[in-house]
Short mmCIF file of C-alpha atoms in Angstrom, two decimals:
data_model
loop_
_atom_site.label_atom_id
_atom_site.label_comp_id
_atom_site.label_asym_id
_atom_site.label_seq_id
_atom_site.Cartn_x
_atom_site.Cartn_y
_atom_site.Cartn_z
CA MET A 23 140.12 -167.75 -128.16
CA LEU A 24 138.21 -165.34 -130.12
CA SER A 25 136.79 -163.84 -126.89
CA ASP A 26 140.37 -163.25 -125.78
CA PHE A 27 141.41 -161.97 -129.00
CA PHE A 28 138.32 -159.09 -128.89
CA GLU A 29 139.47 -158.34 -125.36
CA LEU A 30 143.24 -157.72 -126.33
CA GLN A 31 142.01 -155.72 -129.00
CA LYS A 32 139.99 -153.40 -126.72
CA GLN A 33 142.81 -153.23 -124.20
CA LEU A 34 145.09 -151.99 -127.07
CA ASN A 35 142.68 -149.43 -128.32
CA ILE A 36 142.48 -147.95 -124.64
CA LEU A 37 146.19 -147.70 -124.62
CA GLN A 38 146.22 -145.94 -127.94
CA GLN A 39 143.56 -143.48 -126.49
CA LYS A 40 145.99 -143.01 -123.43
CA GLN A 41 148.81 -142.33 -125.48
CA PHE A 42 146.91 -140.01 -127.96
CA TYR A 43 145.87 -137.62 -124.45
CA LEU A 44 149.16 -138.17 -123.06
CA MET A 45 150.96 -136.48 -126.32
CA ASP A 46 148.38 -134.01 -126.53
CA THR A 47 149.09 -133.11 -122.77
CA LEU A 48 152.72 -132.83 -123.65
CA ARG A 49 152.18 -130.73 -126.35
CA GLN A 50 150.10 -128.39 -124.31
CA LEU A 51 152.65 -128.12 -121.64
CA GLU A 52 155.62 -127.30 -124.18
CA ALA A 53 153.38 -124.52 -125.53
CA GLU A 54 152.92 -123.14 -122.16
CA LYS A 55 156.39 -123.39 -121.50
CA VAL A 56 157.40 -121.55 -124.70
CA GLU A 57 154.90 -118.76 -123.70
CA LEU A 58 156.35 -118.69 -120.30
CA GLU A 59 159.87 -118.48 -121.51
CA THR A 60 158.75 -115.83 -123.97
CA THR A 61 157.29 -113.74 -121.27
CA VAL A 62 160.26 -113.63 -118.93
CA VAL A 63 162.52 -112.76 -121.83
CA ASP A 64 160.21 -109.83 -122.77
CA GLU A 65 160.25 -108.65 -119.23
CA THR A 66 163.98 -108.95 -118.91
CA GLN A 67 164.47 -106.93 -121.71
CA CYS A 68 162.13 -104.43 -120.89
CA TRP A 69 163.68 -104.25 -117.43
CA SER A 70 167.09 -103.95 -118.79
CA LYS A 71 166.28 -101.14 -121.02
CA GLU A 72 164.71 -99.24 -118.05
CA GLN A 73 168.13 -99.81 -116.41
CA ASP A 74 170.12 -98.71 -119.28
CA ALA A 75 167.77 -95.60 -119.25
CA SER A 76 168.52 -94.94 -115.60
CA GLY A 77 172.25 -95.03 -116.25
CA GLY A 78 172.56 -98.55 -115.16
CA SER A 79 175.80 -100.69 -116.40
CA GLY A 80 175.24 -103.11 -118.97
CA ASN A 81 176.45 -106.81 -118.95
CA GLY A 82 180.03 -107.37 -117.54
CA ARG A 83 182.92 -108.24 -119.59
CA TYR A 84 183.94 -112.13 -119.98
CA SER A 85 186.68 -113.01 -117.88
CA GLU A 86 189.50 -114.81 -119.76
CA GLY A 87 189.28 -118.39 -118.77
CA SER A 88 191.97 -120.55 -118.41
CA ALA A 89 192.15 -124.35 -118.95
CA THR A 90 192.02 -125.05 -115.07
CA GLU A 91 189.07 -122.86 -114.62
CA SER A 92 185.96 -125.13 -113.25
CA ASP A 93 182.34 -125.04 -114.13
CA GLU A 94 181.53 -123.63 -110.98
CA GLU A 95 184.07 -120.72 -111.38
CA ILE A 96 182.81 -120.01 -114.72
CA GLU A 97 179.23 -119.72 -113.69
CA SER A 98 180.39 -117.61 -110.60
CA GLN A 99 182.02 -115.14 -113.06
CA ASP A 100 178.90 -115.09 -115.07
CA GLY A 101 176.72 -114.55 -111.85
CA VAL A 102 178.69 -111.64 -110.86
CA ASP A 103 178.92 -110.20 -114.38
CA GLY A 104 174.89 -110.32 -114.21
CA GLU A 105 174.78 -112.67 -117.07
CA THR A 106 172.59 -115.70 -117.41
CA ASP A 107 171.95 -117.99 -119.99
CA GLU A 108 168.17 -117.15 -119.80
CA ASP A 109 169.32 -113.64 -121.13
CA ASP A 110 169.27 -114.90 -124.64
CA ASP A 111 166.36 -117.61 -124.91
CA THR A 112 164.61 -115.89 -127.69
CA PHE A 113 165.62 -117.73 -130.93
CA PHE A 114 165.00 -116.31 -134.47
CA ASP A 115 163.30 -118.79 -136.86
CA THR A 116 166.26 -119.70 -138.89
CA LYS A 117 164.29 -121.75 -141.39
CA GLU A 118 162.16 -118.82 -141.97
CA PHE A 119 165.03 -116.81 -142.33
CA LEU A 120 166.99 -119.08 -145.02
CA SER A 121 163.66 -118.83 -147.09
CA SER A 122 163.24 -115.48 -146.88
CA ASP A 123 163.50 -112.85 -150.11
CA SER A 124 166.59 -111.19 -148.50
CA MET A 125 168.15 -114.47 -148.60
CA ARG A 126 167.47 -115.19 -152.10
CA SER A 127 168.44 -111.72 -153.39
CA MET A 128 171.89 -112.37 -151.38
CA SER A 129 172.58 -115.37 -153.23
CA SER A 130 171.34 -114.50 -156.44
CA GLY A 131 173.82 -113.63 -159.23
CA TYR A 132 176.20 -116.43 -158.33
CA THR A 133 176.69 -119.74 -160.36
CA GLN A 134 176.78 -122.67 -158.17
CA ARG A 135 180.16 -124.69 -158.11
CA SER A 136 180.83 -127.87 -156.87
CA VAL A 137 183.76 -130.28 -156.42
CA ASP A 138 183.87 -134.06 -156.19
CA SER A 139 186.74 -133.75 -153.25
CA TYR A 140 185.54 -134.68 -149.50
CA ASP A 141 185.42 -131.19 -148.17
CA GLY A 142 183.61 -129.43 -150.99
CA ILE A 143 184.61 -125.99 -149.89
CA LEU A 144 183.89 -124.52 -153.12
CA ASP A 145 180.23 -124.72 -152.53
CA ASP A 146 180.61 -122.23 -149.96
CA LYS A 147 181.94 -119.49 -152.29
CA ARG A 148 178.47 -118.59 -153.93
CA PHE A 149 177.12 -117.95 -150.43
CA LEU A 150 179.78 -115.87 -148.73
CA CYS A 151 178.73 -112.40 -148.10
CA SER A 152 181.25 -110.10 -150.43
CA ALA A 153 181.04 -107.36 -148.23
CA SER A 154 183.06 -107.29 -144.77
CA VAL A 155 183.21 -105.24 -141.66
CA ASN A 156 186.14 -103.26 -142.91
CA GLY A 157 185.81 -103.52 -146.85
CA ILE A 158 188.64 -106.70 -146.91
CA ASP A 159 189.39 -107.89 -150.25
CA ALA A 160 187.35 -110.90 -151.29
CA ASP A 161 190.39 -112.68 -151.59
CA ILE A 162 189.87 -114.17 -148.13
CA GLU A 163 187.12 -116.43 -149.60
CA MET A 164 190.16 -118.29 -151.25
CA ILE A 165 191.96 -118.89 -148.05
CA GLY A 166 191.67 -122.96 -147.44
CA LEU A 167 191.34 -123.59 -151.10
CA ASN A 168 195.05 -123.44 -152.02
CA TYR A 169 196.09 -126.87 -150.87
CA PRO A 170 197.51 -129.63 -153.11
CA HIS A 171 195.03 -132.40 -153.98
CA VAL A 172 194.80 -135.69 -152.68
CA GLU A 173 193.10 -138.59 -153.78
CA ARG A 174 190.98 -140.52 -151.02
CA ARG A 175 188.41 -142.86 -150.93
CA LYS A 176 184.66 -141.93 -151.63
CA LYS A 177 182.92 -145.24 -149.97
CA LEU A 178 183.57 -147.79 -147.55
CA PRO A 179 183.95 -151.40 -148.88
CA GLU A 180 180.85 -153.49 -149.62
CA PRO A 181 180.09 -155.53 -146.44
CA LEU A 182 181.20 -159.38 -146.98
CA GLU A 183 178.46 -160.50 -144.44
CA LYS A 184 174.74 -159.85 -144.16
CA GLU A 185 174.14 -158.08 -140.89
CA LYS A 186 172.34 -159.18 -137.71
CA ALA A 187 169.59 -157.53 -136.20
CA VAL A 188 170.16 -156.78 -132.43
CA GLY A 189 167.91 -155.39 -130.13
CA LEU A 190 169.50 -152.48 -128.10
CA TRP A 191 167.00 -152.80 -125.27
CA SER A 192 167.69 -156.22 -124.29
CA ILE A 193 171.13 -155.35 -123.60
CA ILE A 194 170.95 -152.09 -121.85
CA LYS A 195 167.79 -152.30 -119.96
CA ASP A 196 169.75 -153.21 -116.81
CA ASN A 197 172.14 -150.16 -116.91
CA ILE A 198 169.53 -147.38 -116.57
CA GLY A 199 171.02 -144.64 -114.76
CA LYS A 200 174.90 -145.89 -115.23
CA ASP A 201 177.74 -144.49 -116.71
CA LEU A 202 177.84 -146.35 -120.19
CA SER A 203 181.59 -146.17 -120.60
CA GLY A 204 181.46 -149.68 -118.79
CA VAL A 205 178.87 -151.04 -120.64
CA CYS A 206 180.07 -153.56 -123.16
CA LEU A 207 177.97 -153.44 -126.35
CA PRO A 208 178.16 -155.81 -129.48
CA VAL A 209 179.96 -154.50 -132.34
CA TYR A 210 176.62 -153.98 -134.44
CA PHE A 211 176.31 -150.98 -132.58
CA ASN A 212 179.60 -149.45 -133.49
CA GLU A 213 180.67 -147.58 -136.40
CA PRO A 214 183.92 -148.27 -138.10
CA LEU A 215 185.91 -145.40 -136.30
CA SER A 216 187.23 -144.78 -132.68
CA SER A 217 187.17 -141.83 -130.48
CA LEU A 218 190.38 -140.83 -131.60
CA GLN A 219 189.20 -140.54 -135.27
CA LYS A 220 185.94 -138.92 -133.91
CA CYS A 221 188.09 -135.98 -132.59
CA PHE A 222 189.58 -135.24 -135.91
CA GLU A 223 186.06 -134.74 -137.19
CA ASP A 224 185.83 -131.61 -135.56
CA LEU A 225 188.43 -130.36 -137.98
CA GLU A 226 186.26 -131.03 -141.31
CA TYR A 227 185.96 -127.42 -141.68
CA SER A 228 189.53 -126.27 -140.94
CA TYR A 229 189.75 -123.95 -143.63
CA LEU A 230 187.70 -121.61 -141.26
CA ILE A 231 190.59 -121.31 -138.76
CA ASP A 232 192.77 -120.81 -141.78
CA ARG A 233 190.04 -118.10 -142.54
CA ALA A 234 190.25 -116.68 -139.12
CA SER A 235 193.93 -116.55 -138.84
CA GLU A 236 194.21 -114.52 -142.40
CA TRP A 237 191.50 -112.00 -140.65
CA GLY A 238 193.85 -111.67 -137.61
CA LYS A 239 196.69 -110.89 -139.81
CA ARG A 240 194.76 -108.09 -141.44
CA GLY A 241 193.67 -106.79 -138.31
CA ASN A 242 190.44 -107.50 -138.11
CA SER A 243 189.73 -109.30 -134.55
CA LEU A 244 186.01 -109.11 -134.98
CA MET A 245 185.86 -111.52 -137.99
CA ARG A 246 188.51 -113.69 -136.34
CA ILE A 247 186.19 -114.49 -133.47
CA LEU A 248 182.91 -114.64 -135.70
CA THR A 249 184.93 -117.15 -137.89
CA VAL A 250 186.31 -119.40 -134.84
CA ALA A 251 182.67 -119.46 -133.57
CA ALA A 252 181.67 -120.89 -136.72
CA PHE A 253 184.19 -123.45 -136.83
CA ALA A 254 183.27 -124.26 -132.96
CA VAL A 255 179.56 -124.97 -134.04
CA SER A 256 180.76 -126.90 -137.48
CA GLY A 257 182.15 -129.57 -135.63
CA TYR A 258 178.72 -131.00 -134.75
CA ALA A 259 177.31 -131.01 -138.43
CA SER A 260 178.62 -134.72 -138.98
CA THR A 261 176.79 -135.93 -136.04
CA GLU A 262 173.09 -135.57 -137.86
CA GLY A 263 171.90 -139.13 -138.73
CA ARG A 264 175.22 -140.49 -136.84
CA HIS A 265 173.66 -142.93 -134.05
CA CYS A 266 176.57 -145.78 -133.79
CA LYS A 267 178.84 -145.77 -131.17
CA PRO A 268 182.62 -145.20 -131.96
CA PHE A 269 185.01 -147.58 -130.59
CA ASN A 270 186.41 -147.08 -127.28
CA PRO A 271 190.32 -146.85 -127.80
CA LEU A 272 192.56 -149.23 -126.01
CA LEU A 273 194.98 -147.71 -123.34
CA GLY A 274 198.01 -146.04 -125.63
CA GLU A 275 196.02 -146.37 -129.07
CA THR A 276 196.87 -143.37 -131.28
CA TYR A 277 195.91 -141.98 -134.36
CA GLU A 278 197.20 -139.85 -137.23
CA GLY A 279 195.83 -137.63 -139.82
CA ASP A 280 198.36 -136.42 -142.24
CA TYR A 281 195.97 -134.09 -144.57
CA PRO A 282 198.30 -131.68 -146.82
CA ASP A 283 195.24 -131.16 -148.63
CA LYS A 284 193.61 -129.37 -145.54
CA GLY A 285 197.24 -127.92 -144.86
CA LEU A 286 197.57 -129.73 -141.27
CA ARG A 287 198.58 -132.90 -139.51
CA PHE A 288 196.33 -134.12 -136.31
CA PHE A 289 197.46 -136.70 -133.66
CA SER A 290 195.63 -138.19 -130.78
CA GLU A 291 196.09 -140.71 -128.23
CA LYS A 292 194.35 -142.23 -125.28
CA VAL A 293 196.02 -140.86 -122.13
CA SER A 294 193.97 -142.62 -119.62
CA HIS A 295 191.67 -145.59 -119.24
CA HIS A 296 189.78 -144.57 -115.81
CA PRO A 297 188.46 -142.09 -116.34
CA MET A 298 188.47 -142.50 -120.20
CA ILE A 299 190.52 -139.59 -121.72
CA VAL A 300 191.36 -138.56 -124.93
CA ALA A 301 193.93 -135.94 -125.99
CA CYS A 302 194.54 -134.44 -129.28
CA HIS A 303 196.78 -131.67 -131.09
CA CYS A 304 196.79 -130.39 -134.38
CA GLU A 305 198.98 -127.98 -136.27
CA GLY A 306 197.76 -125.94 -139.32
CA ARG A 307 199.35 -123.19 -141.15
CA GLY A 308 199.71 -120.17 -138.96
CA TRP A 309 197.93 -121.94 -136.04
CA LYS A 310 197.93 -124.85 -133.35
CA PHE A 311 194.66 -126.73 -132.16
CA TRP A 312 194.48 -129.01 -128.94
CA GLY A 313 192.46 -130.40 -126.33
CA ASP A 314 191.44 -133.42 -123.88
CA THR A 315 187.96 -134.92 -123.87
CA ASN A 316 186.26 -137.23 -121.05
CA LEU A 317 182.69 -137.95 -122.31
CA LYS A 318 180.53 -139.24 -119.62
CA GLY A 319 177.56 -140.86 -120.82
CA LYS A 320 174.44 -142.04 -118.85
CA PHE A 321 171.43 -144.08 -119.84
CA TRP A 322 167.99 -142.88 -118.65
CA GLY A 323 165.50 -145.52 -120.43
CA ARG A 324 164.65 -143.97 -123.68
CA SER A 325 167.54 -141.73 -124.13
CA ILE A 326 171.27 -141.44 -123.78
CA GLN A 327 172.97 -138.25 -122.20
CA LEU A 328 176.54 -137.47 -122.95
CA ASP A 329 178.50 -134.73 -120.88
CA PRO A 330 181.67 -133.74 -122.15
CA VAL A 331 184.34 -132.76 -119.79
CA GLY A 332 187.41 -130.89 -121.10
CA ILE A 333 188.41 -127.79 -122.76
CA LEU A 334 189.43 -127.10 -126.22
CA ALA A 335 192.08 -124.55 -127.45
CA LEU A 336 192.98 -122.83 -130.28
CA LYS A 337 196.02 -120.72 -130.55
CA PHE A 338 197.27 -118.36 -133.55
CA ASP A 339 200.93 -117.57 -134.40
CA ASP A 340 200.21 -113.88 -133.14
CA GLY A 341 199.79 -115.42 -129.88
CA GLU A 342 195.68 -114.98 -129.57
CA LEU A 343 194.17 -117.85 -127.72
CA PHE A 344 190.66 -119.06 -127.69
CA GLN A 345 189.43 -121.62 -125.35
CA TRP A 346 185.80 -123.41 -125.01
CA SER A 347 184.02 -126.58 -123.66
CA LYS A 348 181.32 -128.34 -125.77
CA VAL A 349 177.62 -128.55 -125.19
CA THR A 350 175.96 -131.73 -123.98
CA THR A 351 174.58 -134.42 -126.51
CA SER A 352 171.55 -136.75 -126.26
CA ILE A 353 170.60 -139.43 -128.21
CA TYR A 354 166.79 -140.20 -128.07
CA ASN A 355 163.96 -142.85 -128.82
CA LEU A 356 166.31 -145.80 -128.10
CA ILE A 357 163.25 -148.16 -127.61
CA LEU A 358 160.41 -146.69 -129.86
CA GLY A 359 160.40 -144.28 -132.47
CA LYS A 360 163.19 -142.74 -134.77
CA LEU A 361 166.19 -142.27 -133.27
CA TYR A 362 167.82 -138.93 -133.38
CA CYS A 363 170.37 -136.89 -131.42
CA ASP A 364 170.40 -133.29 -129.84
CA HIS A 365 172.99 -130.91 -128.94
CA TYR A 366 172.02 -128.22 -126.27
CA GLY A 367 173.40 -125.89 -123.58
CA THR A 368 175.69 -122.80 -123.64
CA MET A 369 178.97 -122.69 -125.30
CA ARG A 370 181.45 -119.81 -124.14
CA ILE A 371 184.27 -119.06 -126.44
CA GLN A 372 186.74 -117.14 -124.07
CA GLY A 373 189.41 -115.03 -126.04
CA SER A 374 192.46 -113.56 -124.74
CA GLY A 375 192.10 -110.69 -127.12
CA GLU A 376 189.40 -107.83 -127.38
CA TYR A 377 186.41 -110.35 -127.82
CA SER A 378 184.66 -113.35 -126.42
CA CYS A 379 181.61 -115.04 -127.55
CA LYS A 380 178.69 -117.01 -126.19
CA LEU A 381 176.56 -119.38 -128.00
CA LYS A 382 173.32 -120.90 -127.14
CA PHE A 383 172.27 -124.39 -128.55
CA LYS A 384 168.76 -124.70 -128.38
CA GLU A 385 166.93 -128.21 -126.86
CA GLN A 386 165.04 -129.46 -129.35
CA SER A 387 161.37 -130.12 -127.80
CA ILE A 388 158.43 -132.40 -128.70
CA ILE A 389 156.58 -129.74 -130.83
CA ASP A 390 159.94 -128.16 -132.17
CA ARG A 391 159.40 -128.11 -136.14
CA ASN A 392 162.60 -126.13 -136.74
CA PRO A 393 165.40 -127.82 -134.33
CA HIS A 394 168.91 -127.36 -134.17
CA GLN A 395 169.01 -123.81 -133.86
CA VAL A 396 172.25 -121.77 -132.63
CA HIS A 397 171.88 -118.26 -131.46
CA GLY A 398 174.43 -116.07 -129.66
CA PHE A 399 176.73 -112.97 -129.95
CA VAL A 400 180.11 -111.50 -129.37
CA GLN A 401 180.75 -109.45 -126.63
CA ASP A 402 183.70 -106.72 -126.13
CA ARG A 403 185.95 -106.10 -123.01
CA SER A 404 182.97 -103.57 -121.90
CA GLY A 405 180.11 -106.00 -122.10
CA ASN A 406 178.75 -104.42 -125.42
CA LYS A 407 177.22 -106.93 -127.91
CA ILE A 408 179.14 -106.08 -130.76
CA ALA A 409 177.74 -108.70 -133.30
CA THR A 410 174.87 -111.54 -133.36
CA LEU A 411 175.55 -114.80 -134.35
CA LEU A 412 172.33 -116.97 -135.61
CA GLY A 413 171.91 -120.40 -137.33
CA LYS A 414 171.54 -124.40 -137.14
CA TRP A 415 174.59 -126.71 -135.90
CA ASP A 416 173.70 -129.23 -138.84
CA ASP A 417 173.24 -126.56 -141.89
CA SER A 418 174.87 -123.07 -141.38
CA MET A 419 175.86 -120.15 -139.25
CA TYR A 420 175.45 -116.37 -140.22
CA TYR A 421 176.29 -113.05 -138.50
CA VAL A 422 174.51 -109.71 -138.28
CA LEU A 423 176.70 -106.74 -136.68
CA GLY A 424 175.15 -105.17 -133.72
CA ASP A 425 172.61 -106.45 -131.10
CA VAL A 426 169.58 -107.88 -132.80
CA SER A 427 167.57 -108.24 -129.89
CA ALA A 428 167.68 -104.22 -129.58
CA LYS A 429 166.12 -103.87 -133.26
CA PRO A 430 162.49 -102.68 -133.50
CA LYS A 431 159.97 -105.40 -133.94
CA GLY A 432 159.83 -107.17 -137.32
CA TYR A 433 163.28 -106.22 -138.15
CA ASP A 434 164.39 -109.46 -140.43
CA PRO A 435 168.21 -110.38 -139.43
CA MET A 436 168.70 -111.97 -142.74
CA SER A 437 168.12 -108.77 -144.53
CA GLU A 438 171.89 -107.64 -143.45
CA ALA A 439 173.19 -111.31 -142.48
CA CYS A 440 176.58 -112.72 -144.15
CA LEU A 441 177.33 -116.37 -144.20
CA LEU A 442 180.34 -117.62 -142.09
CA TRP A 443 179.88 -121.44 -142.78
CA ARG A 444 177.60 -123.93 -144.62
CA ARG A 445 177.67 -127.96 -144.32
CA ASN A 446 179.31 -129.75 -146.95
CA LYS A 447 177.01 -131.81 -149.38
CA PRO A 448 175.92 -135.39 -147.78
CA SER A 449 177.95 -138.27 -149.46
CA CYS A 450 176.24 -140.02 -152.49
CA ASN A 451 177.70 -143.41 -151.48
CA ASN A 452 176.40 -143.82 -147.92
CA SER A 453 176.15 -146.67 -145.69
CA ARG A 454 174.28 -147.39 -142.81
CA TYR A 455 176.59 -145.49 -140.60
CA ASN A 456 175.74 -142.25 -142.39
CA LEU A 457 179.65 -140.87 -142.27
CA THR A 458 180.30 -137.66 -144.24
CA PRO A 459 182.77 -137.74 -147.13
CA PHE A 460 185.32 -136.65 -144.78
CA ALA A 461 184.83 -139.07 -142.16
CA THR A 462 185.03 -141.89 -144.91
CA THR A 463 188.47 -141.22 -145.31
CA LEU A 464 189.33 -141.43 -141.79
CA ASN A 465 189.91 -145.08 -141.53
CA GLU A 466 191.49 -145.65 -145.05
CA LEU A 467 194.69 -148.09 -145.10
CA THR A 468 196.79 -148.10 -148.02
CA PRO A 469 200.23 -149.70 -148.25
CA SER A 470 202.07 -146.32 -148.35
CA ILE A 471 199.92 -145.06 -145.27
CA LYS A 472 200.51 -148.40 -143.55
CA GLU A 473 204.22 -148.53 -143.71
CA LYS A 474 204.54 -145.44 -141.93
CA LEU A 475 202.11 -145.65 -138.90
CA PRO A 476 203.06 -147.15 -135.59
CA PRO A 477 201.59 -150.60 -134.43
CA SER A 478 199.39 -148.46 -131.95
CA ASP A 479 197.27 -146.75 -134.74
CA SER A 480 193.47 -146.80 -134.72
CA ARG A 481 193.61 -148.12 -138.43
CA LEU A 482 195.36 -151.37 -137.37
CA ARG A 483 192.68 -152.35 -134.76
CA PRO A 484 191.22 -155.72 -135.85
CA ASP A 485 187.97 -155.50 -134.70
CA GLN A 486 187.36 -151.96 -136.42
CA ARG A 487 188.82 -153.01 -139.46
CA HIS A 488 186.72 -156.42 -139.82
CA LEU A 489 183.34 -154.11 -138.98
CA GLU A 490 184.37 -151.84 -141.80
CA ASN A 491 184.77 -154.82 -144.46
CA GLY A 492 181.51 -156.15 -143.14
CA GLU A 493 182.86 -159.20 -141.53
CA TYR A 494 180.51 -158.80 -138.53
CA GLU A 495 181.31 -162.63 -136.96
CA LEU A 496 184.92 -161.63 -136.78
CA ALA A 497 184.70 -158.35 -135.63
CA ASN A 498 182.49 -159.11 -132.68
CA ALA A 499 184.83 -161.82 -131.66
CA GLU A 500 188.03 -159.40 -131.96
CA LYS A 501 185.82 -156.80 -129.84
CA VAL A 502 185.39 -159.37 -127.23
CA ARG A 503 188.96 -160.13 -126.97
CA LEU A 504 190.14 -156.76 -126.81
CA GLU A 505 187.77 -155.88 -124.29
CA GLN A 506 189.07 -158.69 -122.22
CA LEU A 507 192.73 -157.75 -123.11
CA GLN A 508 191.84 -153.98 -121.81
CA ARG A 509 190.72 -155.06 -118.33
CA GLN A 510 194.39 -155.16 -117.85
CA SER A 511 194.78 -151.31 -118.64
CA ARG A 512 193.56 -150.17 -115.16
CA LYS A 513 196.04 -152.11 -113.46
CA LEU A 514 198.89 -150.78 -115.47
CA GLN A 515 197.55 -147.25 -114.91
CA GLU A 516 197.61 -147.66 -111.37
CA ARG A 517 201.30 -149.18 -111.49
CA GLY A 518 202.49 -145.82 -113.25
CA TRP A 519 201.76 -146.19 -117.06
CA GLN A 520 202.31 -142.91 -118.63
CA PRO A 521 200.92 -141.85 -122.18
CA ARG A 522 204.00 -141.57 -124.70
CA TRP A 523 203.11 -138.49 -126.50
CA PHE A 524 201.18 -136.43 -123.95
CA ARG A 525 201.99 -135.27 -120.34
CA LYS A 526 199.74 -133.93 -117.65
CA GLU A 527 200.69 -130.28 -117.12
CA LYS A 528 201.83 -129.52 -113.67
CA GLY A 529 198.76 -128.27 -111.49
CA LYS A 530 196.29 -128.96 -114.18
CA ASP A 531 193.90 -131.80 -115.24
CA THR A 532 194.80 -131.03 -118.94
CA TYR A 533 197.17 -132.91 -121.08
CA GLU A 534 199.62 -131.35 -123.43
CA TYR A 535 201.47 -132.71 -126.31
CA ILE A 536 205.27 -132.84 -125.55
CA GLY A 537 206.34 -133.49 -129.51
CA GLY A 538 208.00 -136.03 -131.14
CA TYR A 539 205.41 -138.12 -132.74
CA TRP A 540 206.20 -136.74 -136.42
CA GLU A 541 209.99 -136.72 -135.94
CA ALA A 542 209.59 -140.31 -135.17
CA ARG A 543 207.34 -141.16 -137.77
CA GLU A 544 209.56 -139.34 -140.32
CA GLN A 545 212.56 -141.81 -139.08
CA GLY A 546 210.18 -144.78 -138.85
CA LYS A 547 211.47 -145.18 -135.31
CA TRP A 548 208.63 -147.40 -133.70
CA GLU A 549 210.94 -149.48 -131.43
CA GLY A 550 209.77 -150.45 -128.01
CA PHE A 551 206.02 -149.95 -129.03
CA SER A 552 203.87 -152.61 -127.33
CA ASP A 553 201.53 -154.55 -129.60
CA ILE A 554 198.29 -153.20 -127.87
CA PHE A 555 196.10 -155.13 -130.52
CA GLY A 556 198.11 -158.13 -129.98
CA GLN A 557 197.51 -160.90 -127.43
CA THR A 558 198.91 -159.43 -124.21
CA ILE A 559 199.47 -155.77 -123.23
CA SER A 560 203.32 -154.99 -122.59
CA GLU A 561 204.73 -153.03 -119.89
CA ASN A 562 207.29 -151.29 -122.04
CA SER A 563 205.50 -147.85 -121.63
CA ILE A 564 205.74 -147.86 -118.04
CA ASP A 565 208.20 -144.91 -116.96
#
């Protein structure tokens, strides 16, 4: 017995040594990759300068994309314009910038202010750059702060049961390389929110859209697109530390977010079961935001890759339209190590006006000590880089006028940088789900809210409600029941089921809001709604 023990110990030591050598090799390869990328970027920049000196043209302008453009068309346009993702692989070390003397001097003289409300917008005021492109009055900083206060909950209920530990690997080991939308996981891997509510989290920093609207009214289209870009990045901030999966909505499930304290009303509906598509529509003061998303997920052994398919659109009352798609998300270390998520890829914000924007989310590497970096630029119709954006998707975004890459070596962008957005403070009453203060409010169900909701609202979903209350056995039983009920959805869809509040646009693969939800809510007219969380799925919604 003792000899067997020593033999096992010896084999373990050998495996540990192999792991050490493997990690060392990976670090060396990563370092060589970074060095190679830097060399390519330097040579590309030198070549570009030589071309400019010889009278060559700069980057072509972005085409004004529509909701029907495919990824191949966009890539084709970029290829014609001579613009590639590799042109901007140089990332500034934002960690160094945020601790620089210029940053400290920028923030000096301001008094820190805080609020107890979920949005914490006042925390941003001391960081805002007082100077703007055209010397606009500082009252722009107050935009988004002048809404009435609404008291909302600040934490989830205390769990009624002790949670059981469940091994993820034992459940999904047979699904490597498959689409995860068809994999049924126990409720222990969920957070008490649905994908419909998760869409609303993208609007946590909706005050940025309010400010972008105001910049447009003042004739400052550059500050408008810079603020829109900051808003597009801000939607990822709430994902940091969030490793649980939202509930997959049932066919016809809806969610409303009536937030007068943010000056908006949000609505979403699951419009297709296969493929799983969620559509949303939001109205604020002076703007409308809408989109639909089909999230394709695959399991690769140690990680899950989530590729979003769909276009988000933001339109202001003056007619200016911005469209963009989300970047890839991956969750790593599912088997061993600390779980973490990363967002990476290129986000192109196509504007119908004078400017468009390109943002590159840097993929986190093994040896990366400063992850989550985002770097990009605003470009005019002639292809000139008018402004540079830099920051981190889980922290803040800044802008600098001009093309920073053309500045002399040793130039510190933060000496001229102005803050566009900073992430709200995390919750002091956090649970294992790591919900933000805003996300904590999304599933709140008070008597006054309940009496206004249709029977299809996510707040009324029993498994999700039991999970929030910490009733894990009941939650899991209800989840199994609803998933069995949901298997009827595909047959309903094949027989002509149609969503109630959205319709597919003619000749397009996108959905548009047809209106009527808020009017029905005002009148309390929910007759004819099927009880999708009940024992059977009704066919009342088939047109």
